[in-house]
PDB file of N, CA and C in Angstrom:
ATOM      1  N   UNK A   1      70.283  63.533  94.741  1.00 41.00           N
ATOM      2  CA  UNK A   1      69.223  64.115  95.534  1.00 41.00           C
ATOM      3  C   UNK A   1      68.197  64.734  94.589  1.00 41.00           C
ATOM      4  N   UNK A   2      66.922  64.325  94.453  1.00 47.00           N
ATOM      5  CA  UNK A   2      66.345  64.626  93.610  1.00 47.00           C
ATOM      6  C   UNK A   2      65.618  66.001  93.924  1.00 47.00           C
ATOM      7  N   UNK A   3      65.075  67.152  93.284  1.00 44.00           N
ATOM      8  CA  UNK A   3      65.151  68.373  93.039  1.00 44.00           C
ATOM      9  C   UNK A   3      63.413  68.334  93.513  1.00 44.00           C
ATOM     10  N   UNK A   4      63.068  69.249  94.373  1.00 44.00           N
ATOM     11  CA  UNK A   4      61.957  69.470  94.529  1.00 44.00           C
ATOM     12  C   UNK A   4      60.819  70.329  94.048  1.00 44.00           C
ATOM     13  N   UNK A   5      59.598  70.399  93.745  1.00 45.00           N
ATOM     14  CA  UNK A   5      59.084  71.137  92.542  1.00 45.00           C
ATOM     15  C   UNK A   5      58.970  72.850  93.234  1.00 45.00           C
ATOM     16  N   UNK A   6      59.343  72.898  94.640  1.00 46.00           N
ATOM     17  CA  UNK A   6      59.157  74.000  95.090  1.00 46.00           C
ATOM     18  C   UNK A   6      60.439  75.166  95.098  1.00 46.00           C
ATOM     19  N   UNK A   7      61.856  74.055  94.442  1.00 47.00           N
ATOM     20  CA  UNK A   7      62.906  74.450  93.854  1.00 47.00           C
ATOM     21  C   UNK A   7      63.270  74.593  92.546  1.00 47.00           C
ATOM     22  N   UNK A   8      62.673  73.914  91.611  1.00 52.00           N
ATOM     23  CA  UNK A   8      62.511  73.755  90.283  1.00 52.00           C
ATOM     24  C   UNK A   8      62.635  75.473  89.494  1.00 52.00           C
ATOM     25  N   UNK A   9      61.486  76.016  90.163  1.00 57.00           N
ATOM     26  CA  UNK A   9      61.366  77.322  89.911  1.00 57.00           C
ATOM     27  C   UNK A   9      62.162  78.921  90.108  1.00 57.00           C
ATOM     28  N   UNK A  10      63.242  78.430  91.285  1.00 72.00           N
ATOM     29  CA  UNK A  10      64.397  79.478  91.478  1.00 72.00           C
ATOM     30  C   UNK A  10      65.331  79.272  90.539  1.00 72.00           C
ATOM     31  N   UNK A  11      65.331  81.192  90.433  1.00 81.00           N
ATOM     32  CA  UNK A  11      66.410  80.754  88.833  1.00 81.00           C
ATOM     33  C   UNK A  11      67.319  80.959  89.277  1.00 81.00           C
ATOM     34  N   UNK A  12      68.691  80.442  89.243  1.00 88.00           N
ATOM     35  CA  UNK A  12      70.298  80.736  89.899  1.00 88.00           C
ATOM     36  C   UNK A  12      70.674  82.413  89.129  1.00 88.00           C
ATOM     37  N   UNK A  13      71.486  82.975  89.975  1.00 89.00           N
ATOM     38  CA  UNK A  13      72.143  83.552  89.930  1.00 89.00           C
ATOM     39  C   UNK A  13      73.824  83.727  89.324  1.00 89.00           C
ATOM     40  N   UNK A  14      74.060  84.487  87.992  1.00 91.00           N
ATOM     41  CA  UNK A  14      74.719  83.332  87.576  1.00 91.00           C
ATOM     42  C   UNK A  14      76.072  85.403  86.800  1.00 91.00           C
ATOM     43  N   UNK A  15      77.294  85.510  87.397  1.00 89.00           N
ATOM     44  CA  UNK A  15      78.100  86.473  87.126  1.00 89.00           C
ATOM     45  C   UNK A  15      78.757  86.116  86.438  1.00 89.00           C
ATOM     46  N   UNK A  16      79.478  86.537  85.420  1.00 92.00           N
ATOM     47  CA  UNK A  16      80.191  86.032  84.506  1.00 92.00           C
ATOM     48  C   UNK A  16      81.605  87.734  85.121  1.00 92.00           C
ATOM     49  N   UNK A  17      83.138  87.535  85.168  1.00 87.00           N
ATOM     50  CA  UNK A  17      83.829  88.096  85.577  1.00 87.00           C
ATOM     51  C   UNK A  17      84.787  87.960  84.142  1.00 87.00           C
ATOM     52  N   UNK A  18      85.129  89.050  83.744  1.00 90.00           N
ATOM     53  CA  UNK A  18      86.357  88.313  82.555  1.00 90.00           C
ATOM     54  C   UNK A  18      87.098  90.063  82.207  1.00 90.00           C
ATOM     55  N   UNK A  19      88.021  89.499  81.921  1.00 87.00           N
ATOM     56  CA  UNK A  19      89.277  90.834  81.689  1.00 87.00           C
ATOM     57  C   UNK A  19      88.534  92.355  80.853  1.00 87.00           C
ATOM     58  N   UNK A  20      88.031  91.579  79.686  1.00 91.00           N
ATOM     59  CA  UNK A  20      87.398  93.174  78.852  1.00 91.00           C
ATOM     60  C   UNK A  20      86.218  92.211  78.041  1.00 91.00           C
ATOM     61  N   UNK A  21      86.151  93.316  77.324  1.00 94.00           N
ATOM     62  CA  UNK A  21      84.973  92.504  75.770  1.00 94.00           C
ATOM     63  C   UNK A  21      85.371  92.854  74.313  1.00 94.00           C
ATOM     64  N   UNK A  22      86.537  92.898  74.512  1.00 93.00           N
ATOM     65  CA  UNK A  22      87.207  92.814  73.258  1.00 93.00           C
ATOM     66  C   UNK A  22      86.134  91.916  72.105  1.00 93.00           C
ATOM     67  N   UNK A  23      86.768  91.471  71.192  1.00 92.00           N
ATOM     68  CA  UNK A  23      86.013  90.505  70.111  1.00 92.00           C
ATOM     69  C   UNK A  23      87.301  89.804  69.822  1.00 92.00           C
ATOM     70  N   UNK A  24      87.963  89.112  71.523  1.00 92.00           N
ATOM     71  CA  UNK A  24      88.566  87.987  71.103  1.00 92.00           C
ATOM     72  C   UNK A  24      88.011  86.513  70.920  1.00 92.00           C
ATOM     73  N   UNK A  25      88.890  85.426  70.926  1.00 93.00           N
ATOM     74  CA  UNK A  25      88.139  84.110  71.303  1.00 93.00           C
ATOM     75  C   UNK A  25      87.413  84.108  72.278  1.00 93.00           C
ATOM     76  N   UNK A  26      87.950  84.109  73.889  1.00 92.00           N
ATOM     77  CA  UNK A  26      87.582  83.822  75.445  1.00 92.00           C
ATOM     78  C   UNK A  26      85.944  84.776  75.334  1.00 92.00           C
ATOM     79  N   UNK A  27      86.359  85.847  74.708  1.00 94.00           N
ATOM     80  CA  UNK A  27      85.076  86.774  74.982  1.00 94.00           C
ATOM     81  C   UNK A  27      83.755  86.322  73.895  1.00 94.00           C
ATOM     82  N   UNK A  28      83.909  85.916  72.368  1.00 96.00           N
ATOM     83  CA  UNK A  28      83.300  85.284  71.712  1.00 96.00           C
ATOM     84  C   UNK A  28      82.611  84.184  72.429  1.00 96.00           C
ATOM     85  N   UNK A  29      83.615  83.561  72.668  1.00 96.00           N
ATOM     86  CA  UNK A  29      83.174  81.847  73.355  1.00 96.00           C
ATOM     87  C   UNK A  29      82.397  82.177  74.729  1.00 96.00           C
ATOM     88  N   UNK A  30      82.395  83.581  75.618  1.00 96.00           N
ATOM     89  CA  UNK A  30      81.672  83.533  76.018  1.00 96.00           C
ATOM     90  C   UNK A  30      79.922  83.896  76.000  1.00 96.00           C
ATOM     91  N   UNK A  31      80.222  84.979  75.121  1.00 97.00           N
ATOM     92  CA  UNK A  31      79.081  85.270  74.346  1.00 97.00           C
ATOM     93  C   UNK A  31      78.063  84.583  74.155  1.00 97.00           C
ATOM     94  N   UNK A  32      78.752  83.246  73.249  1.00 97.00           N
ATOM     95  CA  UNK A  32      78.021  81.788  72.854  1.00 97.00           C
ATOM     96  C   UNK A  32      77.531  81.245  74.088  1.00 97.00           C
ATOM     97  N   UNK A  33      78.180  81.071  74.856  1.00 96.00           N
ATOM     98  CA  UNK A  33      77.977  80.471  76.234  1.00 96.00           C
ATOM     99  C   UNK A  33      76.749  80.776  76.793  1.00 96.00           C
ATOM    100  N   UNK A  34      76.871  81.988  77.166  1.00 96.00           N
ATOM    101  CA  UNK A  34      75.952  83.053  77.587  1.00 96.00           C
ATOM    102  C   UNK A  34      74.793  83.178  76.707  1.00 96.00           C
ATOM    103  N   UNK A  35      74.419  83.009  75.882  1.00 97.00           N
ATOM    104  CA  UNK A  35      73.239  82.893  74.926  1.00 97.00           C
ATOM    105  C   UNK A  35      72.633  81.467  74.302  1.00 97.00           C
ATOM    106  N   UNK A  36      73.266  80.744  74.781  1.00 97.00           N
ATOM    107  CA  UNK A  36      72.636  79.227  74.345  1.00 97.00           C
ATOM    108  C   UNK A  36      71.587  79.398  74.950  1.00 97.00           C
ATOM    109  N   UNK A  37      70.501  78.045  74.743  1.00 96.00           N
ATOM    110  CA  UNK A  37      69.119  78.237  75.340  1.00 96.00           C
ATOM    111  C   UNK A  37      69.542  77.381  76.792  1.00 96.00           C
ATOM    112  N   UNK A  38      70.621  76.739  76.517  1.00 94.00           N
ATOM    113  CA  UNK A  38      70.750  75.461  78.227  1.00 94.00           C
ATOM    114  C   UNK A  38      71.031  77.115  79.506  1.00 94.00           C
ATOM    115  N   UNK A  39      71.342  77.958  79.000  1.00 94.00           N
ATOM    116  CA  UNK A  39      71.709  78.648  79.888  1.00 94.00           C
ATOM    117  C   UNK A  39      70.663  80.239  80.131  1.00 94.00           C
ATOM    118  N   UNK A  40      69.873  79.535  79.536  1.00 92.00           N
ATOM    119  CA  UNK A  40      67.945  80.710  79.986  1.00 92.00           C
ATOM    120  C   UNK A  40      68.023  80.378  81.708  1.00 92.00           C
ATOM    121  N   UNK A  41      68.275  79.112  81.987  1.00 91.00           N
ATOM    122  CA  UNK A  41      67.821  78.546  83.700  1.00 91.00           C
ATOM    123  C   UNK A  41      68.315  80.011  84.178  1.00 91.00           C
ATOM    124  N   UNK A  42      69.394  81.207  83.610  1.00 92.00           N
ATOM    125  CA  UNK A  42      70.105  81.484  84.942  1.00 92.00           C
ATOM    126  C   UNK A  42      69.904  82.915  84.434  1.00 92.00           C
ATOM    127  N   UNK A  43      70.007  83.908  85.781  1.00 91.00           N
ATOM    128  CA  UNK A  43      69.972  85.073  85.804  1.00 91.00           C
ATOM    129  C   UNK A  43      70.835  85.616  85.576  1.00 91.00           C
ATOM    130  N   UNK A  44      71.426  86.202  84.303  1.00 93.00           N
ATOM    131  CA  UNK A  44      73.346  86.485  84.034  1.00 93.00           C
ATOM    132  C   UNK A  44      73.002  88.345  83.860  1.00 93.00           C
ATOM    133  N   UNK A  45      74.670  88.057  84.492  1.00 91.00           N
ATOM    134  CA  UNK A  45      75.472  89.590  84.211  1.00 91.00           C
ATOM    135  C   UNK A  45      76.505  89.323  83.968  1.00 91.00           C
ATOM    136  N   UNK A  46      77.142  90.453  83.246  1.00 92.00           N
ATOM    137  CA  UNK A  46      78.736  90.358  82.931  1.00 92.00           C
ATOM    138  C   UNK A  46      79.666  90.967  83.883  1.00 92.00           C
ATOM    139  N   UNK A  47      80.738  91.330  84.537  1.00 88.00           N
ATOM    140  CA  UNK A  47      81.394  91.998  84.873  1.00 88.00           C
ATOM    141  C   UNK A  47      82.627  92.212  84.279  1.00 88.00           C
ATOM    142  N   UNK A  48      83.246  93.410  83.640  1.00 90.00           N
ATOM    143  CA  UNK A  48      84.362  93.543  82.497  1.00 90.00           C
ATOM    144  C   UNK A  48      85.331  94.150  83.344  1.00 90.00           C
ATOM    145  N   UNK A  49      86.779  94.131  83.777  1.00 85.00           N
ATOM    146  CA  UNK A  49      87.212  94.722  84.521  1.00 85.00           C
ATOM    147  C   UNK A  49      88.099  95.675  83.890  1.00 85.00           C
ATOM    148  N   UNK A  50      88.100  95.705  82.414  1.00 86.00           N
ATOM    149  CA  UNK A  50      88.799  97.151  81.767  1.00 86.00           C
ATOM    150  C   UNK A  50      87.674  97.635  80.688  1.00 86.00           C
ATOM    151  N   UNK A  51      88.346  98.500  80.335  1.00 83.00           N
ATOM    152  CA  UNK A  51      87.224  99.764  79.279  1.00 83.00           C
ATOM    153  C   UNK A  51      87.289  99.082  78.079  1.00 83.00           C
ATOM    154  N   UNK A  52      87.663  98.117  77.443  1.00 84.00           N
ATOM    155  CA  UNK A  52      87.723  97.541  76.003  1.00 84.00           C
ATOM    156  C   UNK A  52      85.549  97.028  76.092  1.00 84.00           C
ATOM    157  N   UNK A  53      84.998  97.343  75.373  1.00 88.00           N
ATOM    158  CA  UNK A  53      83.896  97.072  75.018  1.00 88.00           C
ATOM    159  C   UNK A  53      83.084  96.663  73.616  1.00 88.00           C
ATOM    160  N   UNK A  54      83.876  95.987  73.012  1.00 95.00           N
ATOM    161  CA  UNK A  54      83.089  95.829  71.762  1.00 95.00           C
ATOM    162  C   UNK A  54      82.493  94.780  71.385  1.00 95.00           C
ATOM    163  N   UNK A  55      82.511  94.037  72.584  1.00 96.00           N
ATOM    164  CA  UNK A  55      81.243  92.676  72.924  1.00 96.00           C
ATOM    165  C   UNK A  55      79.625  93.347  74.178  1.00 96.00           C
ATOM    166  N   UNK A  56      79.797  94.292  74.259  1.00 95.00           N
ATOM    167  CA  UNK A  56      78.993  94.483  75.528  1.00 95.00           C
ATOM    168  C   UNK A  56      77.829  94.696  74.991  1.00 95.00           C
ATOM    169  N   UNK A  57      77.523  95.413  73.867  1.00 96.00           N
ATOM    170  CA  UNK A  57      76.410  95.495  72.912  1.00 96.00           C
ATOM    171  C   UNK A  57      75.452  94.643  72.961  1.00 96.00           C
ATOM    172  N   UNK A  58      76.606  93.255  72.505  1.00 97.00           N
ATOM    173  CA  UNK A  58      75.814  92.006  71.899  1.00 97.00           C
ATOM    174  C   UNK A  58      75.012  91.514  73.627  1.00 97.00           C
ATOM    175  N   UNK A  59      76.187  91.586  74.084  1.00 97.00           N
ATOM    176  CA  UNK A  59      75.577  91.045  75.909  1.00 97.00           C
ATOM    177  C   UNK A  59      74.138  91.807  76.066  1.00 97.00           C
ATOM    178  N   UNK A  60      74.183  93.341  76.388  1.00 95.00           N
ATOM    179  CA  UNK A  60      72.621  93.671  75.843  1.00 95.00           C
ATOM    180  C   UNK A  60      72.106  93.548  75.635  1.00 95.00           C
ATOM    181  N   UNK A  61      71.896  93.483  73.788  1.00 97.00           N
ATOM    182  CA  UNK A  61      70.823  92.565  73.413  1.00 97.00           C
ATOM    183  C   UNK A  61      70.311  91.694  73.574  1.00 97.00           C
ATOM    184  N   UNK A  62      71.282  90.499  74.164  1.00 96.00           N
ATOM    185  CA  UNK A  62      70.459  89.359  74.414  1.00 96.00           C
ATOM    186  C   UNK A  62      70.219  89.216  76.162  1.00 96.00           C
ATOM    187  N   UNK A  63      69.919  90.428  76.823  1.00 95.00           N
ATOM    188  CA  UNK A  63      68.937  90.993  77.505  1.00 95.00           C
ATOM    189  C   UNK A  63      69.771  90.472  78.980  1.00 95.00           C
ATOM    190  N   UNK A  64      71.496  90.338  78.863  1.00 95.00           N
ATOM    191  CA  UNK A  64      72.397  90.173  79.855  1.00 95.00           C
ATOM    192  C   UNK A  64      73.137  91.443  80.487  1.00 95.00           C
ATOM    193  N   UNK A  65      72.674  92.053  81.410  1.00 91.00           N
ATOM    194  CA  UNK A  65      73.536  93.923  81.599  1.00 91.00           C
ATOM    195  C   UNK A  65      75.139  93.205  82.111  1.00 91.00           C
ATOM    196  N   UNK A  66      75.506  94.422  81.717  1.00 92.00           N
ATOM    197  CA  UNK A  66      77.027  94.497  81.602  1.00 92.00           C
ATOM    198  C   UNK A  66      77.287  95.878  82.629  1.00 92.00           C
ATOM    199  N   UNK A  67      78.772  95.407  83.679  1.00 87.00           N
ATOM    200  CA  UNK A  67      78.947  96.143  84.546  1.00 87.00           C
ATOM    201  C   UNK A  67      80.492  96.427  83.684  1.00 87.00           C
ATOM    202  N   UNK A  68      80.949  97.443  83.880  1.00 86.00           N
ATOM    203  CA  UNK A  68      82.308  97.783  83.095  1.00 86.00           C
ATOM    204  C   UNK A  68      83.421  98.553  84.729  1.00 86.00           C
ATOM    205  N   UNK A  69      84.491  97.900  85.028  1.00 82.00           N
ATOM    206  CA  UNK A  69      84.968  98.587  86.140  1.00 82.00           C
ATOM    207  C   UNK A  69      85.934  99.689  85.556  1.00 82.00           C
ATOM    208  N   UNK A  70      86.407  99.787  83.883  1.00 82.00           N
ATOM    209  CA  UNK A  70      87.443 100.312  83.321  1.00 82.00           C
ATOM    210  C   UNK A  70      88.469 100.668  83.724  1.00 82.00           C
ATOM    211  N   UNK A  71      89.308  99.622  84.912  1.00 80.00           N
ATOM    212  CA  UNK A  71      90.365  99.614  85.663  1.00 80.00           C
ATOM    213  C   UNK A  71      91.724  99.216  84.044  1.00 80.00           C
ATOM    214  N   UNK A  72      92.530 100.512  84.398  1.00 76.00           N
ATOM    215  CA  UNK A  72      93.693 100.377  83.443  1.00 76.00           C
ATOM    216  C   UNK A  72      94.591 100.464  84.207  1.00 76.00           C
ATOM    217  N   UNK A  73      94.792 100.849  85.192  1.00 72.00           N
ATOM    218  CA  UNK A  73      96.418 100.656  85.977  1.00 72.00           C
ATOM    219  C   UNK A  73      96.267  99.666  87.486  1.00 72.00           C
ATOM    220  N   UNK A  74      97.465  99.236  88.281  1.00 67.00           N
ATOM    221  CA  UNK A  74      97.010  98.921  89.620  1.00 67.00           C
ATOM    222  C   UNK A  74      96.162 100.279  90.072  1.00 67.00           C
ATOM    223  N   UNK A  75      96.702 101.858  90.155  1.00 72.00           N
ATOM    224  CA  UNK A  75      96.329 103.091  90.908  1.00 72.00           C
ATOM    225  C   UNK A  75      94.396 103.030  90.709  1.00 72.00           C
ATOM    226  N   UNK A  76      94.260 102.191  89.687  1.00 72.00           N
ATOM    227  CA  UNK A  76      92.529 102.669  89.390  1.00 72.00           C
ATOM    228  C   UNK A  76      92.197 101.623  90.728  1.00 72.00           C
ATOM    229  N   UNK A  77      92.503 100.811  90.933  1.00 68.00           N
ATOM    230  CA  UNK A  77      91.869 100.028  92.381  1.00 68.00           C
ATOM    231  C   UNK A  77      91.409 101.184  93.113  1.00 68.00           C
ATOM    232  N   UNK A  78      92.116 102.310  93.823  1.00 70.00           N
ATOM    233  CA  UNK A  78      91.912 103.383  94.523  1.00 70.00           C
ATOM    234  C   UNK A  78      91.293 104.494  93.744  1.00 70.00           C
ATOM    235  N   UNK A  79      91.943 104.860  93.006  1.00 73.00           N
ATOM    236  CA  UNK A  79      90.694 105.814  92.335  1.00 73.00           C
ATOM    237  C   UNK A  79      89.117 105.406  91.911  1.00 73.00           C
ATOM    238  N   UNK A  80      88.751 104.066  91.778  1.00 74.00           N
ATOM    239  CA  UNK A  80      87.634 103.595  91.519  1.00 74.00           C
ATOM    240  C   UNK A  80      86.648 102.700  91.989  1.00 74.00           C
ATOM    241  N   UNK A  81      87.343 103.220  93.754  1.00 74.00           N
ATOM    242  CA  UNK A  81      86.962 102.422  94.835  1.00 74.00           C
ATOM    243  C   UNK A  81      85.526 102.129  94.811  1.00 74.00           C
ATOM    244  N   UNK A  82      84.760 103.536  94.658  1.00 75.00           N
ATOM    245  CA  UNK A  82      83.293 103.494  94.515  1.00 75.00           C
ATOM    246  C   UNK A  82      82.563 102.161  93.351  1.00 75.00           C
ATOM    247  N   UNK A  83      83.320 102.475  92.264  1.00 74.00           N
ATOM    248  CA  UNK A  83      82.689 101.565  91.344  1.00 74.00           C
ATOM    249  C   UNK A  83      83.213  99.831  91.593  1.00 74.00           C
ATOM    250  N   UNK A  84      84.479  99.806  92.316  1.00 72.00           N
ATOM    251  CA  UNK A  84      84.355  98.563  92.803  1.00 72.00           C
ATOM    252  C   UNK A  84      83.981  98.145  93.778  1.00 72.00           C
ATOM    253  N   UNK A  85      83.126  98.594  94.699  1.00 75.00           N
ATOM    254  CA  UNK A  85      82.294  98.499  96.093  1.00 75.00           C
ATOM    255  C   UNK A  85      81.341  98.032  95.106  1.00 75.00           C
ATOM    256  N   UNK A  86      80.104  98.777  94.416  1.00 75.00           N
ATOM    257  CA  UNK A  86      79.104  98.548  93.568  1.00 75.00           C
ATOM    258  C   UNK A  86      79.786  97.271  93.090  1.00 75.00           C
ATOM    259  N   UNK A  87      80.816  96.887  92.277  1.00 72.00           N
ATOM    260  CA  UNK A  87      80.693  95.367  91.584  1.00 72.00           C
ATOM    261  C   UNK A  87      80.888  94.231  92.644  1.00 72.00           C
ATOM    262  N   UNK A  88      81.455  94.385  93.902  1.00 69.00           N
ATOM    263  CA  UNK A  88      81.701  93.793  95.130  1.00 69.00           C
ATOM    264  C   UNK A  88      80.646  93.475  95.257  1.00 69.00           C
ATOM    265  N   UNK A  89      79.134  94.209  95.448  1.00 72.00           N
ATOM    266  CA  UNK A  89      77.823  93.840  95.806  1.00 72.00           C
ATOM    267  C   UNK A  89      76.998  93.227  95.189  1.00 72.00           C
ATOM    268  N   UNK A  90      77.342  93.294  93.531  1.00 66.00           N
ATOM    269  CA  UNK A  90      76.552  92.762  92.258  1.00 66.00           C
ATOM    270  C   UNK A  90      77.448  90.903  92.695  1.00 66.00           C
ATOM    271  N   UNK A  91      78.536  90.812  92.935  1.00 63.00           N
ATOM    272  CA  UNK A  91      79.191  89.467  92.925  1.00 63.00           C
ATOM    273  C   UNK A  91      78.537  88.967  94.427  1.00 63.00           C
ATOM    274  N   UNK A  92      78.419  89.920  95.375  1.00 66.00           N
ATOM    275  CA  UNK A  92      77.546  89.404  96.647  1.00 66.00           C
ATOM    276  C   UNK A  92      76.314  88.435  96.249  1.00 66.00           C
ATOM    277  N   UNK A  93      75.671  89.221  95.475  1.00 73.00           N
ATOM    278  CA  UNK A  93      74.618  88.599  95.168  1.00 73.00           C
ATOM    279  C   UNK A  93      73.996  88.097  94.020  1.00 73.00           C
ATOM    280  N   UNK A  94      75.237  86.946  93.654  1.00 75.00           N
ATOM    281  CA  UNK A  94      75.276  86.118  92.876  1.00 75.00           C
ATOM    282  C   UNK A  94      75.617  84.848  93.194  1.00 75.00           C
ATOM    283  N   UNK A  95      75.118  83.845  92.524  1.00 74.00           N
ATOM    284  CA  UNK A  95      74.727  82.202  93.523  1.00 74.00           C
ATOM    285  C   UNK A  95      76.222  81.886  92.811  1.00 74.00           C
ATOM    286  N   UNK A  96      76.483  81.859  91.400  1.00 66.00           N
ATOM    287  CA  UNK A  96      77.419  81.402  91.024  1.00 66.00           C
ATOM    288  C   UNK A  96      78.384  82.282  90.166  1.00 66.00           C
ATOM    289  N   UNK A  97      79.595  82.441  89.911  1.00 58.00           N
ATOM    290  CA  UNK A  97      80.884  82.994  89.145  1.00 58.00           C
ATOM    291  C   UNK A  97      80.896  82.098  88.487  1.00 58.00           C
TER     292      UNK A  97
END
Protein backbone atom coordinates (compact mmCIF):
# COMPACT_ATOMS: atom_id res chain seq x y z
CA UNK A 1 0.00 0.00 0.00
CA UNK A 2 1.77 2.83 -1.04
CA UNK A 3 2.29 5.76 1.60
CA UNK A 4 0.64 9.00 1.00
CA UNK A 5 2.48 12.41 0.96
CA UNK A 6 -0.05 13.66 3.55
CA UNK A 7 1.38 10.69 5.77
CA UNK A 8 4.92 10.84 4.87
CA UNK A 9 5.25 13.63 7.39
CA UNK A 10 3.85 12.01 10.81
CA UNK A 11 6.60 11.02 12.84
CA UNK A 12 5.73 7.59 14.79
CA UNK A 13 5.80 7.40 18.15
CA UNK A 14 8.29 5.16 19.17
CA UNK A 15 8.92 3.81 23.56
CA UNK A 16 11.64 1.90 24.15
CA UNK A 17 10.77 -0.27 27.78
CA UNK A 18 13.92 -2.22 29.14
CA UNK A 19 14.94 -3.46 32.75
CA UNK A 20 17.68 -0.54 33.76
CA UNK A 21 20.63 1.36 31.89
CA UNK A 22 23.26 -0.31 33.20
CA UNK A 23 26.33 -0.29 30.51
CA UNK A 24 25.47 -3.80 29.63
CA UNK A 25 25.23 -5.37 26.06
CA UNK A 26 21.07 -5.21 25.65
CA UNK A 27 21.41 -1.55 26.95
CA UNK A 28 24.58 -0.61 24.68
CA UNK A 29 22.92 -2.29 21.69
CA UNK A 30 20.19 -0.26 22.48
CA UNK A 31 21.73 2.92 22.65
CA UNK A 32 23.16 2.17 19.06
CA UNK A 33 19.77 1.40 17.99
CA UNK A 34 18.33 4.39 19.26
CA UNK A 35 20.84 6.77 17.70
CA UNK A 36 21.38 5.49 14.20
CA UNK A 37 20.20 8.00 11.62
CA UNK A 38 17.40 5.08 10.11
CA UNK A 39 15.80 5.77 13.40
CA UNK A 40 15.51 10.05 13.31
CA UNK A 41 11.79 8.92 11.48
CA UNK A 42 10.67 8.35 15.20
CA UNK A 43 9.82 10.21 18.27
CA UNK A 44 11.76 8.07 21.12
CA UNK A 45 11.70 7.77 24.88
CA UNK A 46 13.15 5.38 27.13
CA UNK A 47 11.36 3.81 29.93
CA UNK A 48 13.89 2.11 32.68
CA UNK A 49 12.02 0.15 35.17
CA UNK A 50 14.86 0.10 37.99
CA UNK A 51 17.27 2.87 39.40
CA UNK A 52 20.56 1.48 37.63
CA UNK A 53 21.34 4.60 35.29
CA UNK A 54 24.55 4.82 33.72
CA UNK A 55 23.28 4.80 30.10
CA UNK A 56 20.57 7.53 30.62
CA UNK A 57 23.05 10.39 30.14
CA UNK A 58 24.03 9.21 26.79
CA UNK A 59 20.01 8.76 25.96
CA UNK A 60 19.93 12.64 26.76
CA UNK A 61 22.26 13.75 24.84
CA UNK A 62 21.23 12.42 21.91
CA UNK A 63 18.07 14.42 22.65
CA UNK A 64 15.90 10.91 23.73
CA UNK A 65 14.23 11.72 27.60
CA UNK A 66 14.40 8.98 29.83
CA UNK A 67 11.57 8.01 32.30
CA UNK A 68 13.20 5.98 35.35
CA UNK A 69 10.30 3.94 37.45
CA UNK A 70 13.24 2.78 40.10
CA UNK A 71 11.05 -0.20 41.02
CA UNK A 72 13.45 -2.60 43.27
CA UNK A 73 11.06 -4.93 44.94
CA UNK A 74 7.44 -6.47 43.83
CA UNK A 75 6.14 -3.86 47.15
CA UNK A 76 7.45 -0.71 44.85
CA UNK A 77 4.42 -1.59 42.31
CA UNK A 78 2.30 -0.04 45.30
CA UNK A 79 4.43 2.32 46.74
CA UNK A 80 5.08 3.90 43.28
CA UNK A 81 1.73 3.75 42.02
CA UNK A 82 1.86 7.48 41.11
CA UNK A 83 4.99 7.18 39.05
CA UNK A 84 3.61 4.17 37.32
CA UNK A 85 0.22 5.78 36.33
CA UNK A 86 2.57 8.68 34.72
CA UNK A 87 4.63 5.81 32.69
CA UNK A 88 1.14 4.00 31.93
CA UNK A 89 0.26 7.35 30.06
CA UNK A 90 3.73 8.07 28.39
CA UNK A 91 3.19 4.11 26.87
CA UNK A 92 -0.61 5.34 26.10
CA UNK A 93 0.72 7.54 23.90
CA UNK A 94 3.03 5.83 22.01
CA UNK A 95 2.35 4.33 18.36
CA UNK A 96 4.98 1.71 18.94
CA UNK A 97 7.04 -0.42 21.99
Amino acid sequence: MPVSASTTHLQRNLLHVVSGLRRGGAETALLRLATSPEMSRFAQSVLSLHRDSALEGAFKDAGIPVARLELGHFRDLILKSQRIMIALKQLRDCDLL
